[in-house]
mmCIF file of C-alpha atoms in Angstrom:
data_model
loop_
_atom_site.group_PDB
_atom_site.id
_atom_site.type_symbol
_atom_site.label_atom_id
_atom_site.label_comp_id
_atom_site.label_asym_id
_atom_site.label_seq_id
_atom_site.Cartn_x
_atom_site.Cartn_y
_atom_site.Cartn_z
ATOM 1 C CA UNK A 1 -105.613 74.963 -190.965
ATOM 2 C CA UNK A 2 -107.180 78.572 -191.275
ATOM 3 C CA UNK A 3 -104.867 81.375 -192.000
ATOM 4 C CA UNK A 4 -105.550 84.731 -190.346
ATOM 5 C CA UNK A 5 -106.373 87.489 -192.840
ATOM 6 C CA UNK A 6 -104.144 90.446 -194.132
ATOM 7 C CA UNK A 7 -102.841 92.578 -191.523
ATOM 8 C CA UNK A 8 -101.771 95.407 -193.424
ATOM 9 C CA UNK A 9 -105.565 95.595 -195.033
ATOM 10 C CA UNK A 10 -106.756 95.632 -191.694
ATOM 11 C CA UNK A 11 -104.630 98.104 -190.107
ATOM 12 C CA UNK A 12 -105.335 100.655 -193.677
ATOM 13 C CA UNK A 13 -109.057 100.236 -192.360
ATOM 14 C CA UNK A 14 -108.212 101.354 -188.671
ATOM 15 C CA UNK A 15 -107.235 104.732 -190.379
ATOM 16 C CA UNK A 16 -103.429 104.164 -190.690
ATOM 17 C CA UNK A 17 -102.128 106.251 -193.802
ATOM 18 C CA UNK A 18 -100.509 103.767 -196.557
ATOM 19 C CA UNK A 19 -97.391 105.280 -196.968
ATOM 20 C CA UNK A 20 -96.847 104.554 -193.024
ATOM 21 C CA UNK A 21 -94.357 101.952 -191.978
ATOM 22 C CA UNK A 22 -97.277 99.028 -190.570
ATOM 23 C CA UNK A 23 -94.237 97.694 -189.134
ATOM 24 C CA UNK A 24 -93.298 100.641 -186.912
ATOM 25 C CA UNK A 25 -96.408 100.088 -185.423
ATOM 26 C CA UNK A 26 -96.053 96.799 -183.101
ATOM 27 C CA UNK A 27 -93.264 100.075 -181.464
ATOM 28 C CA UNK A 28 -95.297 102.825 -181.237
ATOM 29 C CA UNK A 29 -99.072 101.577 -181.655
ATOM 30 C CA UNK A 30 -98.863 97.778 -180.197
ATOM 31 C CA UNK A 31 -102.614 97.958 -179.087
ATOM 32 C CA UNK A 32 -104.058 98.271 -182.720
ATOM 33 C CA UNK A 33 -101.833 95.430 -183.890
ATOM 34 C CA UNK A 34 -102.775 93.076 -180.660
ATOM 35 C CA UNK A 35 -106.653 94.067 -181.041
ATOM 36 C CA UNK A 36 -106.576 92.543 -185.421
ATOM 37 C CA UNK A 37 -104.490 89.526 -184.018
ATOM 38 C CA UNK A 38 -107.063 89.089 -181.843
ATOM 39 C CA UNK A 39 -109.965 89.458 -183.812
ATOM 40 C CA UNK A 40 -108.642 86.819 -186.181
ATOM 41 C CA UNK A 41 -108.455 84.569 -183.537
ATOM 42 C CA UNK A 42 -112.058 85.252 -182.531
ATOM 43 C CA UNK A 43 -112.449 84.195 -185.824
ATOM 44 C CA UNK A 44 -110.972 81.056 -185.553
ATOM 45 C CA UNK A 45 -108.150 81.237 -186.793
ATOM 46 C CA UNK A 46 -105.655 78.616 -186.418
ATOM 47 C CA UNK A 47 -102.468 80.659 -187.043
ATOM 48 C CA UNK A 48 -101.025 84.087 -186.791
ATOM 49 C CA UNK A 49 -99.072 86.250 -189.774
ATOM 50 C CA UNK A 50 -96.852 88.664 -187.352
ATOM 51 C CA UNK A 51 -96.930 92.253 -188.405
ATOM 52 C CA UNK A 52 -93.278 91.764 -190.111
ATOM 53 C CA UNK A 53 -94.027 91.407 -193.705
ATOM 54 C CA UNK A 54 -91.948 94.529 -194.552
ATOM 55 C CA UNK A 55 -89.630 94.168 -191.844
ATOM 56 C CA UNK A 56 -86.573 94.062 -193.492
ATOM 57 C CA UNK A 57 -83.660 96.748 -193.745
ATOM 58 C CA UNK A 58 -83.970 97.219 -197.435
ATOM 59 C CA UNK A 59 -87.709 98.209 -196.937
ATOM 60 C CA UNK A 60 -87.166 100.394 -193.668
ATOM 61 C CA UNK A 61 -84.679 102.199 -195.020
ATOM 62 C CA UNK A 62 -87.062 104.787 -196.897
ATOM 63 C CA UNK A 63 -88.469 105.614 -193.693
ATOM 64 C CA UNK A 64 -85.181 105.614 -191.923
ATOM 65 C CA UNK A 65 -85.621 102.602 -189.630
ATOM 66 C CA UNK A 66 -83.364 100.836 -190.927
ATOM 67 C CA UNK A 67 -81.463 99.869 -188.057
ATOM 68 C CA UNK A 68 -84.743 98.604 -186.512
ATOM 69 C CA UNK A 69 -85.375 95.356 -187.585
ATOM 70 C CA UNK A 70 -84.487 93.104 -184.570
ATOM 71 C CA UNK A 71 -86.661 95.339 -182.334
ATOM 72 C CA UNK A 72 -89.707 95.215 -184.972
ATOM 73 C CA UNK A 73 -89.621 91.598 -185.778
ATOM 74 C CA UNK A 74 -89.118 90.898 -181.960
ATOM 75 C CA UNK A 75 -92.067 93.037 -180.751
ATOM 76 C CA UNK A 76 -94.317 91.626 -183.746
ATOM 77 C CA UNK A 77 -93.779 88.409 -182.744
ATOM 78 C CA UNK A 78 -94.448 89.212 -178.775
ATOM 79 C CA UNK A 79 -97.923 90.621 -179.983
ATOM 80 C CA UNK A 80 -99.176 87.941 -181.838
ATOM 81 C CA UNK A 81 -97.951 85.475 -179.439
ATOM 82 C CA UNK A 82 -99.916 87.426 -176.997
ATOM 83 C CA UNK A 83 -103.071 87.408 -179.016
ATOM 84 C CA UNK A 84 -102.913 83.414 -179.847
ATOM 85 C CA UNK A 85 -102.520 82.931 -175.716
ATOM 86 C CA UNK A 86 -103.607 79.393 -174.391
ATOM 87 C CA UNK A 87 -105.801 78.971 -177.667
ATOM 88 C CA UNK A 88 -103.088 76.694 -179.676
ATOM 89 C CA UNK A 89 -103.112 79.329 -182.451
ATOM 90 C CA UNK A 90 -100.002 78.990 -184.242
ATOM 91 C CA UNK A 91 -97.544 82.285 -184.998
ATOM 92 C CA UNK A 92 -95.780 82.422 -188.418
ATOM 93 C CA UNK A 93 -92.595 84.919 -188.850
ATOM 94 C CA UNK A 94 -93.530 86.642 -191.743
ATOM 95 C CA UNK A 95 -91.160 87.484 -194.485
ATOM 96 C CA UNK A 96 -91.462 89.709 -197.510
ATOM 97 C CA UNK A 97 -89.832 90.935 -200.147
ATOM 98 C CA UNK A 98 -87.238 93.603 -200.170
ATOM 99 C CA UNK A 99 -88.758 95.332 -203.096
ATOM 100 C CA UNK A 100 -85.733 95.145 -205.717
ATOM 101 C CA UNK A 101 -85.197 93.119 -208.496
ATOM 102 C CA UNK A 102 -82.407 90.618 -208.562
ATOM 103 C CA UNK A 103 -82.095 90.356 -211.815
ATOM 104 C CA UNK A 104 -81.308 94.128 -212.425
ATOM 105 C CA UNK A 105 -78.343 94.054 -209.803
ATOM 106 C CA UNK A 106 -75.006 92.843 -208.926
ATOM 107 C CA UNK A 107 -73.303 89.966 -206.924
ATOM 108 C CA UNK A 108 -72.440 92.131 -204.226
ATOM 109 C CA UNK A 109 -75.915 93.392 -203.668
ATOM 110 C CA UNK A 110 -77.412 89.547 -204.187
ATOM 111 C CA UNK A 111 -74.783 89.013 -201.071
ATOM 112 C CA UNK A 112 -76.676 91.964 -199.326
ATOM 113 C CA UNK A 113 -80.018 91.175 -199.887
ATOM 114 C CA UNK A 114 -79.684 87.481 -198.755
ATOM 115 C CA UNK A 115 -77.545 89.179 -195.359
ATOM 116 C CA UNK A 116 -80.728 91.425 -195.174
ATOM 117 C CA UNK A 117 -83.185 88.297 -195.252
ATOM 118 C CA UNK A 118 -80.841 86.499 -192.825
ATOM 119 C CA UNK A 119 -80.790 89.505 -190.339
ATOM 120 C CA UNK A 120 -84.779 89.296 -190.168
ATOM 121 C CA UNK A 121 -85.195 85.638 -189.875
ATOM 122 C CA UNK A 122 -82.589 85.456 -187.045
ATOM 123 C CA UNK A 123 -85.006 87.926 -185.215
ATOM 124 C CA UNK A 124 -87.939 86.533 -185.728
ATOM 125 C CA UNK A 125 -86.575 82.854 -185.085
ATOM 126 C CA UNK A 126 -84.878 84.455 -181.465
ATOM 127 C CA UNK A 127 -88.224 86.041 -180.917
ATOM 128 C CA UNK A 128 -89.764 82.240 -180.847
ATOM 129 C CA UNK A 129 -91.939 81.983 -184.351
ATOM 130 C CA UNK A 130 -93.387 78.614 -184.646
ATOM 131 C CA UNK A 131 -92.491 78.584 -188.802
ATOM 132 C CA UNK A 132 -91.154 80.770 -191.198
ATOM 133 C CA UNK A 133 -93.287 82.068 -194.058
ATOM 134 C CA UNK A 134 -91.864 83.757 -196.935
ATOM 135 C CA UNK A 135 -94.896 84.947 -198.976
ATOM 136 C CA UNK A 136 -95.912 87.414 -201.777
ATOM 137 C CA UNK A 137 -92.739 86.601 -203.611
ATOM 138 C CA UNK A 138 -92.854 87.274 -207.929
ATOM 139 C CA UNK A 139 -89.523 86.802 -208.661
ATOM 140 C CA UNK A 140 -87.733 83.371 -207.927
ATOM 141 C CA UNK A 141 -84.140 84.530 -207.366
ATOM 142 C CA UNK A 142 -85.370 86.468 -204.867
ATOM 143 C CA UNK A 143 -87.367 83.812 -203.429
ATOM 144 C CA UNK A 144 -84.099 81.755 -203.546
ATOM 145 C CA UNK A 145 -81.749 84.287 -201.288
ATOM 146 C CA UNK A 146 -84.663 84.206 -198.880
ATOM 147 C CA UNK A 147 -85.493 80.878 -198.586
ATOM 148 C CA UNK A 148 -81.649 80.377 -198.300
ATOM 149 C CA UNK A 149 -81.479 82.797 -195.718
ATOM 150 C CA UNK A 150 -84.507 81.070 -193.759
ATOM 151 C CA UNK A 151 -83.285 77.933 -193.775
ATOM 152 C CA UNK A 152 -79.712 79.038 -192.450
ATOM 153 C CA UNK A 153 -81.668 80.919 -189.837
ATOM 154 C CA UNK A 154 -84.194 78.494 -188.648
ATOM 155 C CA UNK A 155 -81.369 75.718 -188.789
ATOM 156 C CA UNK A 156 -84.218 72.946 -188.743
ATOM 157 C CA UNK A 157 -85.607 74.001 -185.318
ATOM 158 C CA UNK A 158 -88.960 75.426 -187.165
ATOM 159 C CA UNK A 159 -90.654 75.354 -190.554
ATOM 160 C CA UNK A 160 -89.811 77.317 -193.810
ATOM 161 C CA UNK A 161 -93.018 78.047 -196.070
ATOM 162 C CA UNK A 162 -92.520 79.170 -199.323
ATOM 163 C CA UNK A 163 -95.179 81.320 -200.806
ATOM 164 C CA UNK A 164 -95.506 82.486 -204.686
ATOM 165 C CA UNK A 165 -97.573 85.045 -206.103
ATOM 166 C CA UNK A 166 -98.303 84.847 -209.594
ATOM 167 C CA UNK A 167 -99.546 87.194 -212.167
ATOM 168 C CA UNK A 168 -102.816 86.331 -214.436
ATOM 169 C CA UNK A 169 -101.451 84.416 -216.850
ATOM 170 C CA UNK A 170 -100.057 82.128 -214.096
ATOM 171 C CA UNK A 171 -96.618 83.019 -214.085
ATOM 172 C CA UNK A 172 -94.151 84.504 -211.830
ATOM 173 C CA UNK A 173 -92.737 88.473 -213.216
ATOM 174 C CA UNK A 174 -89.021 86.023 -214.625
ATOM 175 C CA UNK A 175 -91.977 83.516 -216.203
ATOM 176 C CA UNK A 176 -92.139 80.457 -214.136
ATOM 177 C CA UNK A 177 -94.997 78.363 -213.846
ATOM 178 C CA UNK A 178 -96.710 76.866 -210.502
ATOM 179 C CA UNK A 179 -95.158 73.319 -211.605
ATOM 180 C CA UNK A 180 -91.664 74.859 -211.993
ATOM 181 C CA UNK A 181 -91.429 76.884 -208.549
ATOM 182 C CA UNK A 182 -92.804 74.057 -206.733
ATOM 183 C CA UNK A 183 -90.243 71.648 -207.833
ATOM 184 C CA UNK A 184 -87.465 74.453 -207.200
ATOM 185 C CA UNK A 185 -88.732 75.182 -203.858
ATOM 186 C CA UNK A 186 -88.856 71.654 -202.672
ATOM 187 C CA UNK A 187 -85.307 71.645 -204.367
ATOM 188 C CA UNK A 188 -84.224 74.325 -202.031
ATOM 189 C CA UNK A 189 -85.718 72.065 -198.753
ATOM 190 C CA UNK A 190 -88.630 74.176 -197.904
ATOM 191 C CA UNK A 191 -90.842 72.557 -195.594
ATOM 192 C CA UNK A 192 -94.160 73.535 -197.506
ATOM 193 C CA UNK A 193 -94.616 75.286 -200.717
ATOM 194 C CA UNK A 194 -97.987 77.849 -201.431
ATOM 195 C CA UNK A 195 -99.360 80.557 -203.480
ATOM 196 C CA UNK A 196 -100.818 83.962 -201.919
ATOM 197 C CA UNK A 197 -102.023 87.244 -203.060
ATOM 198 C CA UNK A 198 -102.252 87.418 -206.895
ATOM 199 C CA UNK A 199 -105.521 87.023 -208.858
ATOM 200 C CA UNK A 200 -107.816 86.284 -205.693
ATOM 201 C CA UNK A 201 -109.491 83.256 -204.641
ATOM 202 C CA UNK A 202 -110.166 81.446 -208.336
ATOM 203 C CA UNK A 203 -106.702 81.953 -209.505
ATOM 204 C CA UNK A 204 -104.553 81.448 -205.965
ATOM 205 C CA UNK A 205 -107.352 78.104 -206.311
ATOM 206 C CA UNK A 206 -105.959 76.934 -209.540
ATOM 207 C CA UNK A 207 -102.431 77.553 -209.052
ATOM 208 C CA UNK A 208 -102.560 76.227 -205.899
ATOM 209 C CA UNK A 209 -103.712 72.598 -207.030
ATOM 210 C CA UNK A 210 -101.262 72.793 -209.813
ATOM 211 C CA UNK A 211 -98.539 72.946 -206.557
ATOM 212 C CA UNK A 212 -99.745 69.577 -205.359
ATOM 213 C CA UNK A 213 -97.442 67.628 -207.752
ATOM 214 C CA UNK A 214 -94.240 67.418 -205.383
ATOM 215 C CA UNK A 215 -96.086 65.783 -202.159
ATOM 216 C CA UNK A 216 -95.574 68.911 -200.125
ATOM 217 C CA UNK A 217 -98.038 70.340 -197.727
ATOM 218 C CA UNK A 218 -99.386 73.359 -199.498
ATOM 219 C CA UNK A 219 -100.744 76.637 -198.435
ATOM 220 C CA UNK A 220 -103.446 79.139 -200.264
ATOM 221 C CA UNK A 221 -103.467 82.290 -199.009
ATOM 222 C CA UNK A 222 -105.707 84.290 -201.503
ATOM 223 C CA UNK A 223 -106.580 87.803 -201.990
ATOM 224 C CA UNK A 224 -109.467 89.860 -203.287
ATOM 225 C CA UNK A 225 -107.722 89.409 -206.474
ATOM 226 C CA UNK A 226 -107.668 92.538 -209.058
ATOM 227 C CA UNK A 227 -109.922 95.319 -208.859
ATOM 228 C CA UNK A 228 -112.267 95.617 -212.170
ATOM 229 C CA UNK A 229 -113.376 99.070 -213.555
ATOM 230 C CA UNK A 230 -117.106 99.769 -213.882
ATOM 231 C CA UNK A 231 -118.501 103.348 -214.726
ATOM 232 C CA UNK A 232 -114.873 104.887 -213.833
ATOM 233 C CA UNK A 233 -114.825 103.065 -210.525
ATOM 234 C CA UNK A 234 -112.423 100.333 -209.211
ATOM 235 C CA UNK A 235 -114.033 97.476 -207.476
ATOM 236 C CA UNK A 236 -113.294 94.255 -205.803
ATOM 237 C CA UNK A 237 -115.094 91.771 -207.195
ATOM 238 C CA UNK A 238 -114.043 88.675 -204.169
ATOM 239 C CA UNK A 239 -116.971 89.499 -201.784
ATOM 240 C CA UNK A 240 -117.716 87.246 -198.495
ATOM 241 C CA UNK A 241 -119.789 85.337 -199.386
ATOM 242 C CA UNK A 242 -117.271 84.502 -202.971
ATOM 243 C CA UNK A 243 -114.551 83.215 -200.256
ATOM 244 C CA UNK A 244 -116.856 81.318 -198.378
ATOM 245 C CA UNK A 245 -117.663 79.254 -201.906
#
């Protein structure tokens, strides 16, 4: 199966500001978020990320939409589901991270962040998301309360995918290997394990195969990786034609 590309990236190119909430926008700009679903599956893409990656209360809060996240998870879901139509494309609930750092807080706010994870996976299961996919994750006991959370919410009636990210020495930010979270993920009952984002295509590659271990379906979601500096300029060094190798 093909993956659709990164929505955030593609709304930053329609001329949205980055310090915008991309989630507001399946509210208050719904045809821009419809039109990049549907150019992805023009494409050919085979399933949808909904525009929910950041669609949590802990990450809404800053711009005070906080009390939001049933309506944005519900409406991103409605818009990709729109876009896939009768094509069979596939719509995956995404699910991000909340931004914090488990290991820096206390029990009661490990309670909240899982209740925050739950809140978003109940919407975006009620909305009718064909799996869960909880991607872009560095830090494993934050991976756990949402995974947790996913489960709880999906109650078997849909898939939980959990997605790493890993840094260049191929290791999560609390030092775990691909080998390690794969066997911990398919310890906590995910459905499917995967790596996106990170180093770009050659490393997501590599730690990708190093995931196959477990017998678990396995997802690579890669990047442009790491921008490299040349003559005081930043560039990206994953072009095209790179992905298409």
């Amino acid at each position: 199966m093909v993956i659709d590309g990164a929505m955030g990236t593609s709304l930053y190119e329609t001329g949205v500001r980055h310090d915008k909430c991309f989630e507001e926008l399946n509210v208050s700009k719904p045809d821009s978020v419809r039109k990049i679903h549907e150019g992805f599956v023009q494409a050919g893409a085979d399933a949808l990320e909904t525009n929910t990656f950041g669609a949590n209360r802990y990450r809404l809060q800053p711009h005070g939409l906080q009390d939001r996240v049933e309506e944005f998870n519900r409406r991103g879901v409605e818009l990709a589901r729109e876009a896939a139509g009768d094509a069979g494309v596939f719509v995956l609930g995404a699910v991000g991270p909340t931004g914090l750092l488990p290991h820096t807080i206390t029990a009661d706010e490990r309670a909240g962040i899982r209740a925050c994870f739950l809140e978003q996976c109940r919407a975006l299961c009620g909305a009718g998301v064909d799996a869960l996919i909880i991607e872009t994750f560095h830090q494993s006991e934050e991976l756990a309360l949402a995974v947790a959370a996913a489960l709880e919410a999906s109650a078997g009636a849909v898939p939980v995918v959990g997605m790493v990210s890993f840094d260049e020495r191929g290791t999560t930010s609390d030092g775990k290997r691909p080998e390690r979270m794969v066997a911990m993920l398919d310890e906590w009952g995910v459905d499917a394990v995967g790596v996106n984002c990170a180093t770009g295509p050659a490393g997501v590659y590599e730690m990708a195969t190093r995931m196959l271990s477990r017998g678990l379906p396995v997802v690579a979601i890669p990047n442009a990786g790491m921008p490299q500096q040349q003559d005081g300029r930043l560039f990206y060094m994953a072009t095209p034609e790179y992905f298409q190798m």
